[in-house]
Amino acid sequence: DLEAHLQAAPDGLPEAAWTRSLITQIASQAKKTGSVLEASLARLGQDAIDPEDLRKEFAKHAKMDAEQWATVVSYADKQSDGNVLWREFLRWSGVVKG
């Protein structure tokens, strides 16, 4: 259950493992609603996106408070302008292979 998973965050698990697990859960939840997380982000038409755009996409499938989001985004590869390299982030989390 996604809500139970979120309630356990990140105190009970190492933060990196928690973040990977959460992103996997978000991708799974997206798939249940007929969406593919990678495809949804690809529609933005950029390899690097504003972290807020990533948060909005994740928020469609999971509720996160500010502290949880801060943990998640801290693991994202970012460019010098702060934009998130979302494909790399999904690869790191195990959602996208290769």
Short mmCIF file of N, CA, C and O in Angstrom, two decimals:
data_model
loop_
_atom_site.label_atom_id
_atom_site.label_comp_id
_atom_site.label_asym_id
_atom_site.label_seq_id
_atom_site.Cartn_x
_atom_site.Cartn_y
_atom_site.Cartn_z
N ASP A 1 0.84 -1.19 0.00
CA ASP A 1 0.00 0.00 0.00
C ASP A 1 0.88 1.24 0.00
O ASP A 1 1.74 1.41 0.86
N LEU A 2 0.66 2.12 -0.96
CA LEU A 2 1.49 3.29 -1.14
C LEU A 2 1.42 4.23 0.05
O LEU A 2 2.44 4.74 0.51
N GLU A 3 0.25 4.46 0.58
CA GLU A 3 0.12 5.37 1.72
C GLU A 3 0.89 4.86 2.94
O GLU A 3 1.56 5.62 3.62
N ALA A 4 0.81 3.57 3.19
CA ALA A 4 1.56 2.99 4.31
C ALA A 4 3.05 3.14 4.08
O ALA A 4 3.81 3.44 5.01
N HIS A 5 3.48 2.95 2.85
CA HIS A 5 4.89 3.11 2.50
C HIS A 5 5.35 4.54 2.80
O HIS A 5 6.41 4.76 3.38
N LEU A 6 4.54 5.50 2.42
CA LEU A 6 4.89 6.90 2.64
C LEU A 6 4.94 7.23 4.13
O LEU A 6 5.79 8.00 4.57
N GLN A 7 4.06 6.65 4.91
CA GLN A 7 4.04 6.92 6.34
C GLN A 7 5.30 6.41 7.02
O GLN A 7 5.71 6.95 8.04
N ALA A 8 5.91 5.37 6.47
CA ALA A 8 7.11 4.79 7.07
C ALA A 8 8.38 5.56 6.71
O ALA A 8 9.44 5.27 7.23
N ALA A 9 8.28 6.52 5.86
CA ALA A 9 9.45 7.23 5.34
C ALA A 9 10.06 8.20 6.33
O ALA A 9 9.45 8.54 7.28
N PRO A 10 11.20 8.72 6.02
CA PRO A 10 12.40 7.99 5.67
C PRO A 10 13.11 7.50 6.91
O PRO A 10 14.22 7.03 6.86
N ASP A 11 12.49 7.66 8.09
CA ASP A 11 13.16 7.32 9.35
C ASP A 11 13.51 5.84 9.46
O ASP A 11 14.56 5.51 9.99
N GLY A 12 12.63 4.96 8.99
CA GLY A 12 12.85 3.54 9.17
C GLY A 12 13.82 2.92 8.18
O GLY A 12 14.27 1.80 8.39
N LEU A 13 14.13 3.60 7.11
CA LEU A 13 14.98 3.06 6.05
C LEU A 13 16.08 4.05 5.69
O LEU A 13 15.89 5.25 5.84
N PRO A 14 17.18 3.58 5.17
CA PRO A 14 18.15 4.54 4.63
C PRO A 14 17.47 5.38 3.55
O PRO A 14 16.67 4.88 2.76
N GLU A 15 17.79 6.65 3.51
CA GLU A 15 17.06 7.56 2.61
C GLU A 15 17.17 7.21 1.14
O GLU A 15 16.20 7.35 0.40
N ALA A 16 18.35 6.76 0.70
CA ALA A 16 18.50 6.42 -0.72
C ALA A 16 17.61 5.24 -1.07
O ALA A 16 16.92 5.26 -2.10
N ALA A 17 17.60 4.22 -0.24
CA ALA A 17 16.75 3.04 -0.49
C ALA A 17 15.28 3.44 -0.43
O ALA A 17 14.46 2.98 -1.24
N TRP A 18 14.93 4.30 0.50
CA TRP A 18 13.55 4.77 0.62
C TRP A 18 13.15 5.51 -0.65
O TRP A 18 12.07 5.31 -1.19
N THR A 19 14.03 6.38 -1.14
CA THR A 19 13.73 7.16 -2.34
C THR A 19 13.55 6.25 -3.55
O THR A 19 12.59 6.40 -4.30
N ARG A 20 14.46 5.29 -3.72
CA ARG A 20 14.33 4.34 -4.84
C ARG A 20 13.01 3.59 -4.76
O ARG A 20 12.31 3.42 -5.75
N SER A 21 12.71 3.12 -3.58
CA SER A 21 11.47 2.36 -3.38
C SER A 21 10.25 3.22 -3.67
O SER A 21 9.29 2.76 -4.31
N LEU A 22 10.26 4.45 -3.21
CA LEU A 22 9.13 5.35 -3.45
C LEU A 22 8.94 5.60 -4.94
O LEU A 22 7.81 5.55 -5.44
N ILE A 23 10.01 5.86 -5.66
CA ILE A 23 9.88 6.13 -7.09
C ILE A 23 9.37 4.89 -7.81
O ILE A 23 8.54 5.00 -8.72
N THR A 24 9.82 3.73 -7.40
CA THR A 24 9.29 2.48 -7.98
C THR A 24 7.80 2.36 -7.71
O THR A 24 7.03 1.98 -8.59
N GLN A 25 7.39 2.70 -6.49
CA GLN A 25 5.97 2.67 -6.14
C GLN A 25 5.17 3.67 -6.97
O GLN A 25 4.07 3.38 -7.42
N ILE A 26 5.72 4.85 -7.17
CA ILE A 26 5.05 5.88 -7.97
C ILE A 26 4.88 5.38 -9.41
O ILE A 26 3.80 5.53 -10.00
N ALA A 27 5.93 4.79 -9.96
CA ALA A 27 5.85 4.26 -11.33
C ALA A 27 4.81 3.15 -11.42
O ALA A 27 4.05 3.08 -12.39
N SER A 28 4.75 2.31 -10.40
CA SER A 28 3.76 1.23 -10.36
C SER A 28 2.34 1.79 -10.27
O SER A 28 1.43 1.33 -10.95
N GLN A 29 2.17 2.80 -9.43
CA GLN A 29 0.86 3.44 -9.28
C GLN A 29 0.45 4.11 -10.59
O GLN A 29 -0.71 4.04 -10.98
N ALA A 30 1.39 4.74 -11.26
CA ALA A 30 1.10 5.38 -12.55
C ALA A 30 0.62 4.34 -13.55
O ALA A 30 -0.36 4.55 -14.27
N LYS A 31 1.30 3.19 -13.56
CA LYS A 31 0.95 2.12 -14.50
C LYS A 31 -0.48 1.63 -14.24
O LYS A 31 -1.22 1.34 -15.17
N LYS A 32 -0.87 1.57 -12.96
CA LYS A 32 -2.23 1.13 -12.61
C LYS A 32 -3.29 2.08 -13.15
O LYS A 32 -4.43 1.68 -13.38
N THR A 33 -2.92 3.34 -13.34
CA THR A 33 -3.88 4.31 -13.86
C THR A 33 -3.74 4.47 -15.37
O THR A 33 -4.31 5.39 -15.95
N GLY A 34 -2.95 3.59 -15.99
CA GLY A 34 -2.80 3.62 -17.43
C GLY A 34 -1.75 4.60 -17.93
O GLY A 34 -1.72 4.95 -19.11
N SER A 35 -0.89 5.04 -17.05
CA SER A 35 0.15 6.01 -17.40
C SER A 35 1.51 5.35 -17.26
O SER A 35 1.68 4.42 -16.48
N VAL A 36 2.48 5.83 -18.02
CA VAL A 36 3.86 5.39 -17.88
C VAL A 36 4.66 6.61 -17.46
O VAL A 36 4.67 7.62 -18.18
N LEU A 37 5.27 6.53 -16.29
CA LEU A 37 5.98 7.67 -15.73
C LEU A 37 6.99 8.26 -16.71
O LEU A 37 7.03 9.47 -16.93
N GLU A 38 7.78 7.41 -17.33
CA GLU A 38 8.80 7.88 -18.29
C GLU A 38 8.14 8.63 -19.45
O GLU A 38 8.60 9.69 -19.86
N ALA A 39 7.05 8.10 -19.97
CA ALA A 39 6.36 8.74 -21.09
C ALA A 39 5.75 10.08 -20.68
O ALA A 39 5.81 11.06 -21.44
N SER A 40 5.21 10.14 -19.47
CA SER A 40 4.63 11.39 -18.98
C SER A 40 5.69 12.49 -18.89
O SER A 40 5.44 13.64 -19.26
N LEU A 41 6.87 12.12 -18.40
CA LEU A 41 7.95 13.10 -18.28
C LEU A 41 8.52 13.44 -19.66
O LEU A 41 8.89 14.60 -19.90
N ALA A 42 8.57 12.48 -20.55
CA ALA A 42 9.09 12.72 -21.90
C ALA A 42 8.22 13.74 -22.64
O ALA A 42 8.73 14.51 -23.46
N ARG A 43 6.93 13.76 -22.34
CA ARG A 43 6.03 14.72 -22.98
C ARG A 43 6.40 16.16 -22.69
O ARG A 43 5.99 17.07 -23.41
N LEU A 44 7.17 16.39 -21.63
CA LEU A 44 7.61 17.75 -21.33
C LEU A 44 8.63 18.25 -22.34
O LEU A 44 8.91 19.44 -22.41
N GLY A 45 9.20 17.31 -23.12
CA GLY A 45 10.07 17.66 -24.23
C GLY A 45 11.47 18.12 -23.87
O GLY A 45 12.13 18.75 -24.69
N GLN A 46 11.92 17.81 -22.65
CA GLN A 46 13.25 18.23 -22.23
C GLN A 46 13.94 17.11 -21.47
O GLN A 46 13.29 16.34 -20.75
N ASP A 47 15.26 17.04 -21.60
CA ASP A 47 16.03 16.06 -20.84
C ASP A 47 16.21 16.48 -19.39
O ASP A 47 16.38 15.65 -18.51
N ALA A 48 16.21 17.78 -19.16
CA ALA A 48 16.34 18.33 -17.81
C ALA A 48 15.11 19.21 -17.55
O ALA A 48 14.77 20.07 -18.36
N ILE A 49 14.45 18.96 -16.43
CA ILE A 49 13.22 19.68 -16.13
C ILE A 49 13.32 20.35 -14.76
O ILE A 49 14.10 19.96 -13.91
N ASP A 50 12.50 21.37 -14.59
CA ASP A 50 12.41 22.04 -13.30
C ASP A 50 11.97 21.03 -12.24
O ASP A 50 11.07 20.23 -12.50
N PRO A 51 12.60 21.03 -11.08
CA PRO A 51 12.19 20.09 -10.03
C PRO A 51 10.70 20.16 -9.71
O PRO A 51 10.08 19.15 -9.36
N GLU A 52 10.11 21.33 -9.85
CA GLU A 52 8.68 21.48 -9.58
C GLU A 52 7.84 20.67 -10.57
O GLU A 52 6.81 20.10 -10.20
N ASP A 53 8.28 20.58 -11.82
CA ASP A 53 7.57 19.76 -12.80
C ASP A 53 7.64 18.28 -12.42
O ASP A 53 6.66 17.55 -12.58
N LEU A 54 8.79 17.87 -11.92
CA LEU A 54 8.93 16.48 -11.46
C LEU A 54 8.03 16.23 -10.25
O LEU A 54 7.34 15.22 -10.19
N ARG A 55 8.01 17.17 -9.32
CA ARG A 55 7.16 17.04 -8.13
C ARG A 55 5.69 16.93 -8.54
O ARG A 55 4.95 16.08 -8.02
N LYS A 56 5.27 17.75 -9.48
CA LYS A 56 3.87 17.72 -9.93
C LYS A 56 3.52 16.37 -10.54
O LYS A 56 2.43 15.85 -10.32
N GLU A 57 4.44 15.82 -11.33
CA GLU A 57 4.18 14.51 -11.94
C GLU A 57 4.11 13.43 -10.87
O GLU A 57 3.21 12.59 -10.89
N PHE A 58 5.03 13.44 -9.93
CA PHE A 58 5.01 12.47 -8.84
C PHE A 58 3.75 12.63 -7.99
O PHE A 58 3.17 11.65 -7.53
N ALA A 59 3.31 13.88 -7.79
CA ALA A 59 2.14 14.16 -6.95
C ALA A 59 0.85 13.59 -7.53
O ALA A 59 -0.13 13.40 -6.80
N LYS A 60 0.84 13.32 -8.81
CA LYS A 60 -0.34 12.70 -9.42
C LYS A 60 -0.55 11.29 -8.89
O LYS A 60 -1.65 10.75 -8.96
N HIS A 61 0.52 10.69 -8.35
CA HIS A 61 0.48 9.28 -7.96
C HIS A 61 0.81 9.04 -6.50
O HIS A 61 0.64 7.92 -6.01
N ALA A 62 1.31 10.04 -5.80
CA ALA A 62 1.66 9.88 -4.38
C ALA A 62 1.65 11.24 -3.69
O ALA A 62 2.05 12.24 -4.27
N LYS A 63 1.21 11.23 -2.44
CA LYS A 63 1.25 12.45 -1.64
C LYS A 63 2.57 12.46 -0.87
O LYS A 63 2.94 11.47 -0.25
N MET A 64 3.26 13.59 -0.95
CA MET A 64 4.51 13.75 -0.21
C MET A 64 4.47 15.09 0.50
O MET A 64 4.06 16.09 -0.10
N ASP A 65 4.93 15.11 1.74
CA ASP A 65 5.06 16.39 2.42
C ASP A 65 6.38 17.04 1.99
O ASP A 65 7.18 16.44 1.25
N ALA A 66 6.63 18.24 2.45
CA ALA A 66 7.82 18.99 2.03
C ALA A 66 9.11 18.26 2.40
O ALA A 66 10.06 18.25 1.61
N GLU A 67 9.15 17.65 3.56
CA GLU A 67 10.36 16.94 3.99
C GLU A 67 10.61 15.70 3.11
O GLU A 67 11.75 15.43 2.72
N GLN A 68 9.56 14.98 2.80
CA GLN A 68 9.70 13.80 1.93
C GLN A 68 10.16 14.23 0.54
O GLN A 68 11.05 13.61 -0.04
N TRP A 69 9.57 15.29 0.00
CA TRP A 69 9.97 15.77 -1.33
C TRP A 69 11.43 16.21 -1.30
O TRP A 69 12.19 15.93 -2.23
N ALA A 70 11.85 16.90 -0.25
CA ALA A 70 13.24 17.36 -0.14
C ALA A 70 14.20 16.17 -0.17
O ALA A 70 15.26 16.23 -0.80
N THR A 71 13.80 15.07 0.48
CA THR A 71 14.62 13.86 0.45
C THR A 71 14.70 13.31 -0.95
O THR A 71 15.78 12.99 -1.46
N VAL A 72 13.56 13.20 -1.61
CA VAL A 72 13.51 12.65 -2.96
C VAL A 72 14.36 13.48 -3.91
O VAL A 72 15.23 12.95 -4.61
N VAL A 73 14.14 14.77 -3.94
CA VAL A 73 14.83 15.61 -4.92
C VAL A 73 16.33 15.72 -4.62
O VAL A 73 17.13 15.98 -5.52
N SER A 74 16.71 15.47 -3.38
CA SER A 74 18.14 15.53 -3.06
C SER A 74 18.94 14.44 -3.77
O SER A 74 20.15 14.57 -3.96
N TYR A 75 18.28 13.36 -4.18
CA TYR A 75 18.95 12.27 -4.87
C TYR A 75 18.93 12.42 -6.40
O TYR A 75 19.54 11.63 -7.11
N ALA A 76 18.22 13.41 -6.89
CA ALA A 76 18.12 13.61 -8.34
C ALA A 76 19.39 14.25 -8.89
O ALA A 76 19.94 15.17 -8.28
N ASP A 77 19.85 13.74 -10.04
CA ASP A 77 20.96 14.39 -10.75
C ASP A 77 20.44 15.71 -11.29
O ASP A 77 19.38 15.76 -11.91
N LYS A 78 21.22 16.75 -11.03
CA LYS A 78 20.80 18.08 -11.46
C LYS A 78 21.90 18.75 -12.27
O LYS A 78 23.08 18.51 -12.06
N GLN A 79 21.48 19.62 -13.16
CA GLN A 79 22.41 20.47 -13.89
C GLN A 79 22.77 21.66 -13.00
O GLN A 79 22.15 21.88 -11.95
N SER A 80 23.72 22.45 -13.46
CA SER A 80 24.15 23.62 -12.68
C SER A 80 23.01 24.63 -12.47
O SER A 80 23.02 25.37 -11.50
N ASP A 81 22.02 24.62 -13.36
CA ASP A 81 20.87 25.53 -13.21
C ASP A 81 19.80 24.97 -12.27
O ASP A 81 18.78 25.61 -12.03
N GLY A 82 20.04 23.76 -11.74
CA GLY A 82 19.10 23.17 -10.79
C GLY A 82 18.07 22.25 -11.43
O GLY A 82 17.33 21.57 -10.72
N ASN A 83 18.01 22.23 -12.75
CA ASN A 83 17.05 21.35 -13.41
C ASN A 83 17.46 19.89 -13.25
O ASN A 83 18.64 19.56 -13.24
N VAL A 84 16.45 19.04 -13.13
CA VAL A 84 16.65 17.61 -12.86
C VAL A 84 16.80 16.83 -14.17
O VAL A 84 15.98 16.98 -15.08
N LEU A 85 17.84 16.01 -14.24
CA LEU A 85 18.01 15.08 -15.36
C LEU A 85 17.13 13.86 -15.04
O LEU A 85 17.56 12.89 -14.43
N TRP A 86 15.88 13.96 -15.45
CA TRP A 86 14.88 13.00 -14.99
C TRP A 86 15.13 11.57 -15.47
O TRP A 86 14.85 10.62 -14.74
N ARG A 87 15.64 11.37 -16.67
CA ARG A 87 15.90 10.00 -17.15
C ARG A 87 16.96 9.32 -16.27
O ARG A 87 16.82 8.15 -15.92
N GLU A 88 18.01 10.08 -15.95
CA GLU A 88 19.06 9.54 -15.07
C GLU A 88 18.48 9.20 -13.70
O GLU A 88 18.84 8.19 -13.10
N PHE A 89 17.60 10.04 -13.22
CA PHE A 89 16.97 9.81 -11.92
C PHE A 89 16.11 8.54 -11.94
O PHE A 89 16.17 7.73 -11.02
N LEU A 90 15.36 8.35 -13.02
CA LEU A 90 14.55 7.13 -13.13
C LEU A 90 15.44 5.90 -13.29
O LEU A 90 15.11 4.83 -12.77
N ARG A 91 16.56 6.04 -13.99
CA ARG A 91 17.52 4.93 -14.10
C ARG A 91 18.09 4.58 -12.74
O ARG A 91 18.16 3.41 -12.36
N TRP A 92 18.51 5.59 -12.00
CA TRP A 92 19.07 5.39 -10.67
C TRP A 92 18.07 4.67 -9.75
O TRP A 92 18.44 3.79 -8.99
N SER A 93 16.82 5.02 -9.90
CA SER A 93 15.80 4.42 -9.03
C SER A 93 15.41 3.01 -9.47
O SER A 93 14.72 2.32 -8.73
N GLY A 94 15.83 2.62 -10.67
CA GLY A 94 15.49 1.28 -11.16
C GLY A 94 14.22 1.22 -11.97
O GLY A 94 13.81 0.15 -12.41
N VAL A 95 13.58 2.36 -12.19
CA VAL A 95 12.33 2.39 -12.96
C VAL A 95 12.61 2.21 -14.44
O VAL A 95 11.86 1.56 -15.15
N VAL A 96 13.71 2.79 -14.91
CA VAL A 96 14.11 2.69 -16.31
C VAL A 96 15.41 1.89 -16.37
O VAL A 96 16.34 2.17 -15.61
N LYS A 97 15.46 0.93 -17.23
CA LYS A 97 16.66 0.10 -17.37
C LYS A 97 17.60 0.69 -18.42
O LYS A 97 17.17 1.33 -19.35
N GLY A 98 18.89 0.41 -18.25
CA GLY A 98 19.86 0.78 -19.27
C GLY A 98 20.43 2.15 -19.19
O GLY A 98 20.16 3.04 -18.57
#
